[in-house]
Tab-separated table of C-alpha atoms and ligand atoms in Angstrom:
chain	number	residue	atom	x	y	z
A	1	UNK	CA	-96.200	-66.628	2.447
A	2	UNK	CA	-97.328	-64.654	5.502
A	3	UNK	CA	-94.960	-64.519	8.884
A	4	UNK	CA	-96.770	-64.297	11.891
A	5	UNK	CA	-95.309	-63.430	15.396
A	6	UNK	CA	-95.716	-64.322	18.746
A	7	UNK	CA	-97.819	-67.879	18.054
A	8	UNK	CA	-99.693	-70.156	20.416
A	9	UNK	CA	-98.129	-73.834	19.198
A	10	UNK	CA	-101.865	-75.298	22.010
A	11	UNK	CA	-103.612	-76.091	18.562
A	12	UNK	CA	-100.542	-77.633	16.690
A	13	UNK	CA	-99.193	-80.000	18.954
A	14	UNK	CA	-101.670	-82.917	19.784
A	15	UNK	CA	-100.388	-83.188	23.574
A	16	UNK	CA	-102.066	-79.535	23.544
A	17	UNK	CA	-99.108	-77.604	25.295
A	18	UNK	CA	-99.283	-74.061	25.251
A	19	UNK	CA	-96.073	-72.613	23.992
A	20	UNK	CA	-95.498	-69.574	21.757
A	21	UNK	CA	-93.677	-69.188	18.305
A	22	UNK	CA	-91.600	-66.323	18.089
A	23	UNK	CA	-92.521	-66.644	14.209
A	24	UNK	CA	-94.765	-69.147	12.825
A	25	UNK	CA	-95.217	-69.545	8.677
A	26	UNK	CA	-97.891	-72.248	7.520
A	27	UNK	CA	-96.952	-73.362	3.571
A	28	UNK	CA	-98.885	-74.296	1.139
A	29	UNK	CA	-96.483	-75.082	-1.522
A	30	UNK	CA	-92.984	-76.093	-2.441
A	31	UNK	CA	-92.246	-71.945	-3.512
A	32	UNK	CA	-93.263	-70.687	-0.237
A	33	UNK	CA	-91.452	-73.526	1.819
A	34	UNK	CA	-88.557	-72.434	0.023
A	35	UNK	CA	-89.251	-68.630	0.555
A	36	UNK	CA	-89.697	-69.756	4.513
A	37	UNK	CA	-86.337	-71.868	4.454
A	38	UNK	CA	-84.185	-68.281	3.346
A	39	UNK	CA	-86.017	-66.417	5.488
A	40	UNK	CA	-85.094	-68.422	8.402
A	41	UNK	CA	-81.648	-68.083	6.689
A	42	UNK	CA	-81.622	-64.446	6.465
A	43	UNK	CA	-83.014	-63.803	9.519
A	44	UNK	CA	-80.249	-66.202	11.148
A	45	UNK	CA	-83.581	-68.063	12.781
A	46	UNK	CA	-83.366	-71.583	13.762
A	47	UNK	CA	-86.400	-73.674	11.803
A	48	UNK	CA	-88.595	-75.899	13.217
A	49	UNK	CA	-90.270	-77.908	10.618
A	50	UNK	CA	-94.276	-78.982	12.263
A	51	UNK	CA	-96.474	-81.869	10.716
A	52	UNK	CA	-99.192	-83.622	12.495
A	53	UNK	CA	-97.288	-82.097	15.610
A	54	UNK	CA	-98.491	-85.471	17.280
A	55	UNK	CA	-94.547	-86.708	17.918
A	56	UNK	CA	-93.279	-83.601	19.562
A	57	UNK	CA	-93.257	-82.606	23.120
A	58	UNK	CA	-92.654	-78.573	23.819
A	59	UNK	CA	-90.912	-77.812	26.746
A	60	UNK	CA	-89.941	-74.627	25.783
A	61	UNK	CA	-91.332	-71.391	23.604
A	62	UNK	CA	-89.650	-71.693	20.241
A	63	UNK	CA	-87.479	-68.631	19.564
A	64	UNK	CA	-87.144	-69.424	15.630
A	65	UNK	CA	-89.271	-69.755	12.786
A	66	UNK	CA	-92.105	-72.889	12.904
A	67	UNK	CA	-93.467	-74.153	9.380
A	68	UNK	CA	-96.640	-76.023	9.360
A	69	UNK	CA	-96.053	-78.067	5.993
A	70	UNK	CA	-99.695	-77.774	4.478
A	71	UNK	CA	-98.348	-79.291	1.060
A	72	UNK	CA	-102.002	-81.121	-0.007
A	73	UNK	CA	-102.501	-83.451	-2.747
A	74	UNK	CA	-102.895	-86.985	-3.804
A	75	UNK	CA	-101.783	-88.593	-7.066
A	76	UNK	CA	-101.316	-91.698	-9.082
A	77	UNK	CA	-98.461	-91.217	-10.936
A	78	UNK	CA	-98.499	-94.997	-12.870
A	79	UNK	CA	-100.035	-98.288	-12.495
A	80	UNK	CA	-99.781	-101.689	-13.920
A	81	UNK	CA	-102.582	-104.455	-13.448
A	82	UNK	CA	-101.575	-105.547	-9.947
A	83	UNK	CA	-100.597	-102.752	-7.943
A	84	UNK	CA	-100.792	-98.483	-7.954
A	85	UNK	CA	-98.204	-95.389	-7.299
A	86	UNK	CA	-99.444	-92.778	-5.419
A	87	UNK	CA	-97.602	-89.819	-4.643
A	88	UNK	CA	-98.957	-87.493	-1.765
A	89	UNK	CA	-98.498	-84.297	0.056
A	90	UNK	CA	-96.293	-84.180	2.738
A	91	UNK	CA	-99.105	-82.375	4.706
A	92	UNK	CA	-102.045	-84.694	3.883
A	93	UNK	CA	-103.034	-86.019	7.214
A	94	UNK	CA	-102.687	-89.768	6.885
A	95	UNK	CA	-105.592	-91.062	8.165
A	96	UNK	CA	-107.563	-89.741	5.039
A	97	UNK	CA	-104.381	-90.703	3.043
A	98	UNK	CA	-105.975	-94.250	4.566
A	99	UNK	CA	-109.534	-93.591	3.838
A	100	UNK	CA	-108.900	-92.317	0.417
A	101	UNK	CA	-107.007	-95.653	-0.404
A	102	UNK	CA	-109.693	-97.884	1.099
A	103	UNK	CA	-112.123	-96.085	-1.160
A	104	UNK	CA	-109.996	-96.659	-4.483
A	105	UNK	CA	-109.585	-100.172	-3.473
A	106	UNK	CA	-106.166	-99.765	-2.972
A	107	UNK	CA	-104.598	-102.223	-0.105
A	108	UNK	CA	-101.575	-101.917	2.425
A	109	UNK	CA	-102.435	-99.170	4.699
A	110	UNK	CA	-105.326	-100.432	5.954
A	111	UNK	CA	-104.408	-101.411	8.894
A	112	UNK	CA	-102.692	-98.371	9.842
A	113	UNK	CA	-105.996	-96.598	10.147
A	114	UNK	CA	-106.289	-93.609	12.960
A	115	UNK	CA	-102.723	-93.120	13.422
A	116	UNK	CA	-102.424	-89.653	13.897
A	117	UNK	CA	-99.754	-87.275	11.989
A	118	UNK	CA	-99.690	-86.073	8.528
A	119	UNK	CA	-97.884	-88.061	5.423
A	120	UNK	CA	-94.508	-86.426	5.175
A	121	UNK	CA	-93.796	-87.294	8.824
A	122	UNK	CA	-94.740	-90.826	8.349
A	123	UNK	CA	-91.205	-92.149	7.013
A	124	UNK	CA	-89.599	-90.742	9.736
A	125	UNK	CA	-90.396	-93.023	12.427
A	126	UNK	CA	-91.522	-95.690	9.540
A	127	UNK	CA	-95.078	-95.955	11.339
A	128	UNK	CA	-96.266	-99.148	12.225
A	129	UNK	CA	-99.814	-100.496	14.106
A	130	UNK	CA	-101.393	-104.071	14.240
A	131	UNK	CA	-98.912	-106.173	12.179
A	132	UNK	CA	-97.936	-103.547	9.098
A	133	UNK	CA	-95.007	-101.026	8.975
A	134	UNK	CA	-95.125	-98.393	6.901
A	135	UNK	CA	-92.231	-99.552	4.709
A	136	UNK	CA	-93.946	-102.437	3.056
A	137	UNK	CA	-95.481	-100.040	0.979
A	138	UNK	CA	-92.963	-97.250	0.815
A	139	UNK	CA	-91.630	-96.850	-2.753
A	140	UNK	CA	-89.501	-93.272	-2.459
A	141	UNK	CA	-90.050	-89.775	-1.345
A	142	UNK	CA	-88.900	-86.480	-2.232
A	143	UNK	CA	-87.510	-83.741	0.070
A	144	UNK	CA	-85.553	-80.446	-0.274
A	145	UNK	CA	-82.388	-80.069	1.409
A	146	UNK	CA	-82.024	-77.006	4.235
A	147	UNK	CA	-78.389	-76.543	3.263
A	148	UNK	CA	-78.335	-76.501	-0.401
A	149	UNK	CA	-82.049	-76.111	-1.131
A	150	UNK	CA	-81.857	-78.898	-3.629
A	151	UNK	CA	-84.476	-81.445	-4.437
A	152	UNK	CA	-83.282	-85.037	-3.466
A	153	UNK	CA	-85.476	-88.435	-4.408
A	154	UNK	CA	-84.847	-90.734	-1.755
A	155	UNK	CA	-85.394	-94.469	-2.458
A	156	UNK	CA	-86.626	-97.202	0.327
A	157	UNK	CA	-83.360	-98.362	0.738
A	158	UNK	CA	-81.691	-95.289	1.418
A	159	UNK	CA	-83.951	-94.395	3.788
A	160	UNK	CA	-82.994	-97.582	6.102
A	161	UNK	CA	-85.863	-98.417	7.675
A	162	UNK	CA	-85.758	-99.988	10.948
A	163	UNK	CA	-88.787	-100.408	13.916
A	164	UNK	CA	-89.843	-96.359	14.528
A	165	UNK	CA	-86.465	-95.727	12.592
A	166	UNK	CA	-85.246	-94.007	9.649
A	167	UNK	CA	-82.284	-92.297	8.180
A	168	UNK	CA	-83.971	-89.471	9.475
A	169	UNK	CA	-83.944	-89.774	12.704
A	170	UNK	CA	-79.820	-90.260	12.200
A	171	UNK	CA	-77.600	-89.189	9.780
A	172	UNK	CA	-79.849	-87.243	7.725
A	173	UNK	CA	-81.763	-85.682	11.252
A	174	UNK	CA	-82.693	-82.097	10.472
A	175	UNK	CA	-81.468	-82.298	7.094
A	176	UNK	CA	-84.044	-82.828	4.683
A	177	UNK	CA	-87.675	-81.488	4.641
A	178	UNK	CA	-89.771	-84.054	3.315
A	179	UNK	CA	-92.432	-82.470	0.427
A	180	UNK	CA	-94.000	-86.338	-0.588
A	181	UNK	CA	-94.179	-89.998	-0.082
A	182	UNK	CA	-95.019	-92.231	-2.880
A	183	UNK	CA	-96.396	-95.215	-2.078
A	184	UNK	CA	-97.315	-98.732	-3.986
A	185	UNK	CA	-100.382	-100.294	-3.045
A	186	UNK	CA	-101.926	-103.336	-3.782
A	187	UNK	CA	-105.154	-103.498	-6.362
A	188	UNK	CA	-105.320	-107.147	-5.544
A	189	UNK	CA	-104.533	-106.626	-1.400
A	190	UNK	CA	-104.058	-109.876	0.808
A	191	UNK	CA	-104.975	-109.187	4.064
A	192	UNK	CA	-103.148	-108.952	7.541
A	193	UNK	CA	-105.105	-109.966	10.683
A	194	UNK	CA	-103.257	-111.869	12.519
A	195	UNK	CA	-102.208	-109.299	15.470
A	196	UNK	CA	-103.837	-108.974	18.157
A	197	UNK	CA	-107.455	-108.579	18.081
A	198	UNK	CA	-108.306	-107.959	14.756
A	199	UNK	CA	-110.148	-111.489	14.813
A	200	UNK	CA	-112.348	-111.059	17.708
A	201	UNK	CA	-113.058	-107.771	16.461
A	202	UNK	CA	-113.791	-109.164	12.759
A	203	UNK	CA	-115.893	-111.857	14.547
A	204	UNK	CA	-117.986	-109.233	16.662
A	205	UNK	CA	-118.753	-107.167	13.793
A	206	UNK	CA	-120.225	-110.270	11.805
A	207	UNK	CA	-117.671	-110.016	9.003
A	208	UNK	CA	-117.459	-112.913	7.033
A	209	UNK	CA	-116.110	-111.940	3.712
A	210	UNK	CA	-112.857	-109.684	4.387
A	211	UNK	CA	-112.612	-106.744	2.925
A	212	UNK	CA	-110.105	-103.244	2.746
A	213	UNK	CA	-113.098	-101.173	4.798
A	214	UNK	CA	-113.922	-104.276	7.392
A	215	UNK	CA	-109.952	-104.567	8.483
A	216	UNK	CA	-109.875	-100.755	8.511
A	217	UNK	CA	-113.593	-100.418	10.956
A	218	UNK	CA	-112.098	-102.974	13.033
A	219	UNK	CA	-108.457	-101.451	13.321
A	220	UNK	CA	-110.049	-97.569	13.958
A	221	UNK	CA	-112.375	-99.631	17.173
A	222	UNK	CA	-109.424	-101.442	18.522
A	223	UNK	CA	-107.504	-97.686	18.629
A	224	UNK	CA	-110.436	-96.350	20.039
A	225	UNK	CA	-110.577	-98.917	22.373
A	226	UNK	CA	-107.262	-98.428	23.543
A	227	UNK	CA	-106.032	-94.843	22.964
A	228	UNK	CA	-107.157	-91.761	24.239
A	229	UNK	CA	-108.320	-89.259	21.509
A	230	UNK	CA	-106.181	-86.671	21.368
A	231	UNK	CA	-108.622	-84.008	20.398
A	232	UNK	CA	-110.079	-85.028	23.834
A	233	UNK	CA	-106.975	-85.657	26.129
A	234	UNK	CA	-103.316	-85.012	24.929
A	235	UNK	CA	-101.219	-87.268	23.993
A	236	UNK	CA	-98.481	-88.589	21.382
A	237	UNK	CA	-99.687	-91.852	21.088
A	238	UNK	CA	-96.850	-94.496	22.467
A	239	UNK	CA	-93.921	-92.789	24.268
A	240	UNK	CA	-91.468	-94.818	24.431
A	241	UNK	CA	-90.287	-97.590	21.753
A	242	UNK	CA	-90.592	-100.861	22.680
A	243	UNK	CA	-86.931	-102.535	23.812
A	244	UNK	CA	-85.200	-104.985	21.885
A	245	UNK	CA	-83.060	-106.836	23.993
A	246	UNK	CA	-80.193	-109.085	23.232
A	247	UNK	CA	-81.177	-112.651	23.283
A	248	UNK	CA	-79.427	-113.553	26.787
A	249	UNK	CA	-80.164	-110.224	28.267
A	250	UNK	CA	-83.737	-111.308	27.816
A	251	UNK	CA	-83.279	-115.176	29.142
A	252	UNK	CA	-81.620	-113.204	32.428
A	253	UNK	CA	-84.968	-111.307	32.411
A	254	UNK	CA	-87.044	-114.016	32.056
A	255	UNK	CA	-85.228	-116.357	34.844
A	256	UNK	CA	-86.740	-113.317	37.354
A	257	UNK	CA	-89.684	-112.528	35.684
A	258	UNK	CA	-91.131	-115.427	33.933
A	259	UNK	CA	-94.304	-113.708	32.570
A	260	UNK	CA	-92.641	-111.383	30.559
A	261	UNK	CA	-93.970	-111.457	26.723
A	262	UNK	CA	-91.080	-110.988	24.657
A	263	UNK	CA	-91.372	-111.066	20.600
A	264	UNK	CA	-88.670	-112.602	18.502
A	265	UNK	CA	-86.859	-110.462	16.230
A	266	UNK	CA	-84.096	-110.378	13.625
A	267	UNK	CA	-81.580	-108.309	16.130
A	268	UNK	CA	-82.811	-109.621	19.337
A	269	UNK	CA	-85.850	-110.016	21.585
A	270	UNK	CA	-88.422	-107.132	21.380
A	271	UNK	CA	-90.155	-106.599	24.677
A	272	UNK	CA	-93.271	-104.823	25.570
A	273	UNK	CA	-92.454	-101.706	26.963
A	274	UNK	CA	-96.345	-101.516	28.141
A	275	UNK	CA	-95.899	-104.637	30.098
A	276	UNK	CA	-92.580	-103.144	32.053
A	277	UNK	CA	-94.186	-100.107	33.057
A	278	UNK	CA	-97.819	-101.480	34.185
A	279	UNK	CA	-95.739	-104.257	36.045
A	280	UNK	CA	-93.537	-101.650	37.873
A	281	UNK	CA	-96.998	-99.879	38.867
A	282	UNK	CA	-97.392	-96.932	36.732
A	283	UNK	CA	-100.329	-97.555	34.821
A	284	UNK	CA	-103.753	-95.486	35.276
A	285	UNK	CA	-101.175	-93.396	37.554
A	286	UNK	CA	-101.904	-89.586	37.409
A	287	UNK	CA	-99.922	-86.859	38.545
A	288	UNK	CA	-101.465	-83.802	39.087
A	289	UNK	CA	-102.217	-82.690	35.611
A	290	UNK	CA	-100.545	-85.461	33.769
A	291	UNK	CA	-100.060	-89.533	33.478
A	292	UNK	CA	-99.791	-92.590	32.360
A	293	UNK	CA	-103.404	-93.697	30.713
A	294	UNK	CA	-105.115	-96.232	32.357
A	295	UNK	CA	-105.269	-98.174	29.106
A	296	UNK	CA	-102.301	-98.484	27.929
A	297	UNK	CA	-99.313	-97.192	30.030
A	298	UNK	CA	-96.790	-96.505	27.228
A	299	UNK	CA	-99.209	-93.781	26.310
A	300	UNK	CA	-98.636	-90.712	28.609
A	301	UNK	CA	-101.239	-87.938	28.838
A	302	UNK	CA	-102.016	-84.316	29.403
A	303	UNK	CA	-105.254	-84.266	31.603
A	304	UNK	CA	-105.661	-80.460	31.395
A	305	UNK	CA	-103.373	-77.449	31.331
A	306	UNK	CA	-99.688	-79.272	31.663
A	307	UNK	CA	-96.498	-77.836	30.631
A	308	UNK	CA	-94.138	-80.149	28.563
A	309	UNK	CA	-91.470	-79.873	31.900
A	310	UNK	CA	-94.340	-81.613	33.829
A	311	UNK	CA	-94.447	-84.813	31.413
A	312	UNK	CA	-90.910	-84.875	30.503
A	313	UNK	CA	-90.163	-85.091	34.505
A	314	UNK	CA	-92.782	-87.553	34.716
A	315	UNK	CA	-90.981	-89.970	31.372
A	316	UNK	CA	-87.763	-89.400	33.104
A	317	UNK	CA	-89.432	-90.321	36.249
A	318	UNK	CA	-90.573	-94.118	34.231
A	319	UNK	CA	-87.495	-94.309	32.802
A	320	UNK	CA	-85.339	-94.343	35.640
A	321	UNK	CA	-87.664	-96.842	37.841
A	322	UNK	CA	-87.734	-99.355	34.854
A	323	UNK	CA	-83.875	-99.021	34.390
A	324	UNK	CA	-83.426	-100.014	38.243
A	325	UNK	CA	-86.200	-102.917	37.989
A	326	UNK	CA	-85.397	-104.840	35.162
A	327	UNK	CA	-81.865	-102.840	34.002
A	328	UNK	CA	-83.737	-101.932	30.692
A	329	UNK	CA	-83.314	-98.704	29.278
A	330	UNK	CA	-86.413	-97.334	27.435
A	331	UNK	CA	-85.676	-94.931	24.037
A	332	UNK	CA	-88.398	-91.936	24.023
A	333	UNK	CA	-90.484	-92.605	20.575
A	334	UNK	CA	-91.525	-88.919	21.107
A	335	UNK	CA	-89.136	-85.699	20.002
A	336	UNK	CA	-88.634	-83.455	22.846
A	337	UNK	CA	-87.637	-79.815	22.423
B	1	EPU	N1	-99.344	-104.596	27.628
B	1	EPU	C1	-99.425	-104.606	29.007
B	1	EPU	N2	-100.309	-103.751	29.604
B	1	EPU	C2	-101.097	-102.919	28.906
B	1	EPU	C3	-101.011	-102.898	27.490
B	1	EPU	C4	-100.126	-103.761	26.871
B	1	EPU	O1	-98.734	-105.366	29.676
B	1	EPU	O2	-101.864	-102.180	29.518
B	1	EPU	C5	-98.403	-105.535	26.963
B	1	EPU	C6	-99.078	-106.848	26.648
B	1	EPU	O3	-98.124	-107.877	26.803
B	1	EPU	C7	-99.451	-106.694	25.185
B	1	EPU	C8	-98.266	-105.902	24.680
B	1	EPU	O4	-97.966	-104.992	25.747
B	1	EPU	O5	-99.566	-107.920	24.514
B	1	EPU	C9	-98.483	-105.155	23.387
B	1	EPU	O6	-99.542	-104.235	23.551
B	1	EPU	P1	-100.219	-103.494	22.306
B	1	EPU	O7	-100.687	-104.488	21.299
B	1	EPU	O8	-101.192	-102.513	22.841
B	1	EPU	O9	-99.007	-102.743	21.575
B	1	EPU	P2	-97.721	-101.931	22.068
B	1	EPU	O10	-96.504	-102.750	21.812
B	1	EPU	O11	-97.890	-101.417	23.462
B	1	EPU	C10	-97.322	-100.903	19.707
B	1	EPU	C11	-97.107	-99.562	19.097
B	1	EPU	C12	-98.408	-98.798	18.982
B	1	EPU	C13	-99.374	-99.614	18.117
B	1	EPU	C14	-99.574	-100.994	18.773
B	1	EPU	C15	-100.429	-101.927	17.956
B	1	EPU	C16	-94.819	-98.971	19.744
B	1	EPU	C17	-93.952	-98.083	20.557
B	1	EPU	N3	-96.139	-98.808	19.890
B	1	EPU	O12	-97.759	-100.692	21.047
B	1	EPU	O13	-98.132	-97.590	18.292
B	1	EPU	O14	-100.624	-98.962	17.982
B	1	EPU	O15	-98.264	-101.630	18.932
B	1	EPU	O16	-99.712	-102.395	16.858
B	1	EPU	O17	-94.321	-99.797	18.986
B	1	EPU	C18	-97.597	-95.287	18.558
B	1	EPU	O18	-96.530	-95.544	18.020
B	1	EPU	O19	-97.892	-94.135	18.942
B	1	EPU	C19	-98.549	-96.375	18.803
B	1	EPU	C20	-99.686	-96.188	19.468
C-alpha cells in the first residue's frame, strides 16, 4: 500500500471541489485497508474513509489520511431456484453492480440504475430512486471495525434501515468500514413501474413486453432527463432529504398552501422537498459559481471552480428561507466536512 502526500481530492469528489489530502492511500484489498487503518493509528492521523465521493461536500483540506476503498469483485455465493446471493466489493461502482445484474437476469436493482457511488456506500444512506430502496434486496454486509480491527457480519435488521438512513449514519457513524454487501435478487423478478414516469417512458420507447433491461433504459433516461451529469457539472445528486412531517403539522401546511403534494407514510407525511424550494423561488437560481439546477431544485450544483464554503453558504442560505416560509426544517442528505 503506497502513501501519497499532498493530494488533489477535484477527481474524487463528484461536486469536483478542489481540496488537498495531506495523505491519501487508495486500497485494493482487505490487507492493505488494514495496513492503512494502523497507519492512520500510528501516525495519530484522523481517517477519512472515500467511496463514490458523490455524498460528500469538502469545505476544507483534509489534514489526515483519505482511503479510496477500491475493494473489486462480484460473487454468487449460493442460490436456490427462485432467487441469487451475490456478494460484492465495497468499491464496485454500483451502477455496473446494476448492469452486471440486468445481464445475469437477476431482478431488484433495476430500477436503481445511474445512481452514482460505489457499493459499500450504498447501505449507508439505504439508496432509493423511482419506487425501490435499497433494502428490499439487502441480505447482510461485512465491515471491519476501526477500533478493534475485527470483522463484523451485519444482518438487515441490524442495520435499521430507514428513508436515506442507516445504523450508520447513527450509532455505528464512523465506526465500521464497510468491505461488502450481499445482496438477494430475484431470478424470477416482478417488476416496479408504478412511480413516476416509468410508464410514459415505457410507452415512448415502444416496450410492450417488460423486461430487467427495458425498466433499467427507461430509469437511466428519466435520470438523464432530470439530473445533471456529474462528470459534466458537480453535484451530489439530491441535497437535502425529503421532510416527513407529522400528520397535523402537514394539515396546518396544507390549510395555507393547498397545492402541496405530500406522500403518506408509516411515521408521518413525507413532503417534497423539491416542491418547497422551487415554490419559495430558488429553482434554476445561480449564484455566481454555484446553484440550484434548473431541473430539479433539491439538486445543488457546482457550475465551475466553487469552493465547498460557497455551496454550503448557499444550502444554509435554502434552509433558512424554507424554515421561515413553511416552518419546515430540511436535513442535508449530503455529508459535509
Ligand atoms: N418537484 C417540484 N419541482 C421540481 C421537481 C420536483 O415541485 O422541479 C416536486 C413534485 O411534486 C414532484 C416531487 O417533487 O412530484 C418529487 O420529485 P422527483 O420524483 O423528482 O423526486 P424527489 O423526491 O425530488 C427523490 C430522491 C431522488 C430520486 C427521486 C426519484 C430524495 C432526497 N431524493 O427525489 O434521489 O432520484 O426521488 O425516485 O429522496 C438522490 O438521493 O441523490 C436522488 C437523486
Amino acid at each position: 500500500m503506497k502513501i501519497e502526500r499532498n493530494v488533489a481530492l477535484k477527481p474524487f469528489n463528484t461536486f469536483g471541489i478542489n481540496k488537498v489530502a495531506s495523505h491519501f492511500a487508495a486500497v485494493n484489498t482487505e490487507k492493505e485497508l488494514l495496513d492503512a487503518i494502523r497507519y492512520a493509528k500510528s501516525h495519530r492521523l484522523p481517517l477519512f474513509i472515500l467511496g463514490g465521493g458523490s455524498n460528500i461536500l469538502l469545505t476544507r483540506d483534509i489534514d489526515g489520511l483519505v482511503v479510496r476503498i477500491d475493494l473489486l469483485g462480484i460473487e454468487v455465493i449460493k442460490e436456490n431456484p427462485k432467487e441469487v446471493f451475490v456478494e460484492v466489493g465495497a468499491g464496485v461502482v454500483w451502477h455496473d453492480f446494476v448492469l452486471h445484474a440486468i445481464s445475469q437476469g437477476w431482478g431488484g436493482i433495476e430500477n436503481l440504475s445511474l445512481i452514482p457511488g460505489t457499493v459499500g456506500a450504498s447501505p449507508m444512506q439505504n439508496i432509493g430512486a423511482y419506487g425501490v430502496e435499497l433494502k428490499e434486496t439487502f441480505y447482510e454486509l461485512r465491515a471491519i471495525a476501526l477500533d478493534s480491527l475485527e470483522k463484523h457480519v451485519f444482518d438487515k435488521e441490524t442495520c435499521d434501515f430507514g428513508y436515506r438512513d442507516s445504523i450508520f449514519k447513527r450509532k455505528a457513524k464512523g465506526k465500521y468500514i464497510i468491505t461488502s454487501v450481499t445482496f438477494r435478487l430475484s431470478k424470477t423478478p416482478t417488476f416496479n413501474v408504478e412511480y413516476g414516469d416509468i410508464q410514459r417512458t415505457l410507452e415512448a420507447h415502444g416496450v410492450r413486453q417488460l423486461s430487467l433491461n427495458a425498466i433499467s433504459k427507461a430509469i437511466i433516461e428519466i435520470r438523464q432527463s432530470k439530473l445533471p451529469d456529474p462528470k459534466k457539472i458537480g453535484n451530489a445528486g439530491s441535497f437535502f432529504k425529503n421532510p416527513v412531517l407529522p400528520q397535523d403539522k402537514f394539515k396546518d401546511l396544507q390549510r395555507t398552501f393547498p397545492n402541496i403534494p405530500g406522500y403518506p407514510q408509516p411515521d408521518g407525511v413525507k413532503i417534497p422537498a423539491a416542491w418547497l424550494i422551487e415554490q419559495a423561488g430558488w429553482k434554476g437560481k445561480r449564484f455566481g459559481n454555484v446553484g440550484g439546477h434548473p431541473n430539479q431544485p433539491l439538486v445543488l450544483v457546482n457550475f465551475g471552480n466553487a469552493e465547498g464554503e460557497e455551496l454550503l453558504i448557499l444550502s444554509e442560505e435554502i434552509s433558512k428561507d424554507i424554515l421561515r416560509k413553511y416552518g419546515v426544517t430540511l436535513q442535508r442528505e449530503v455529508n459535509v466536512i
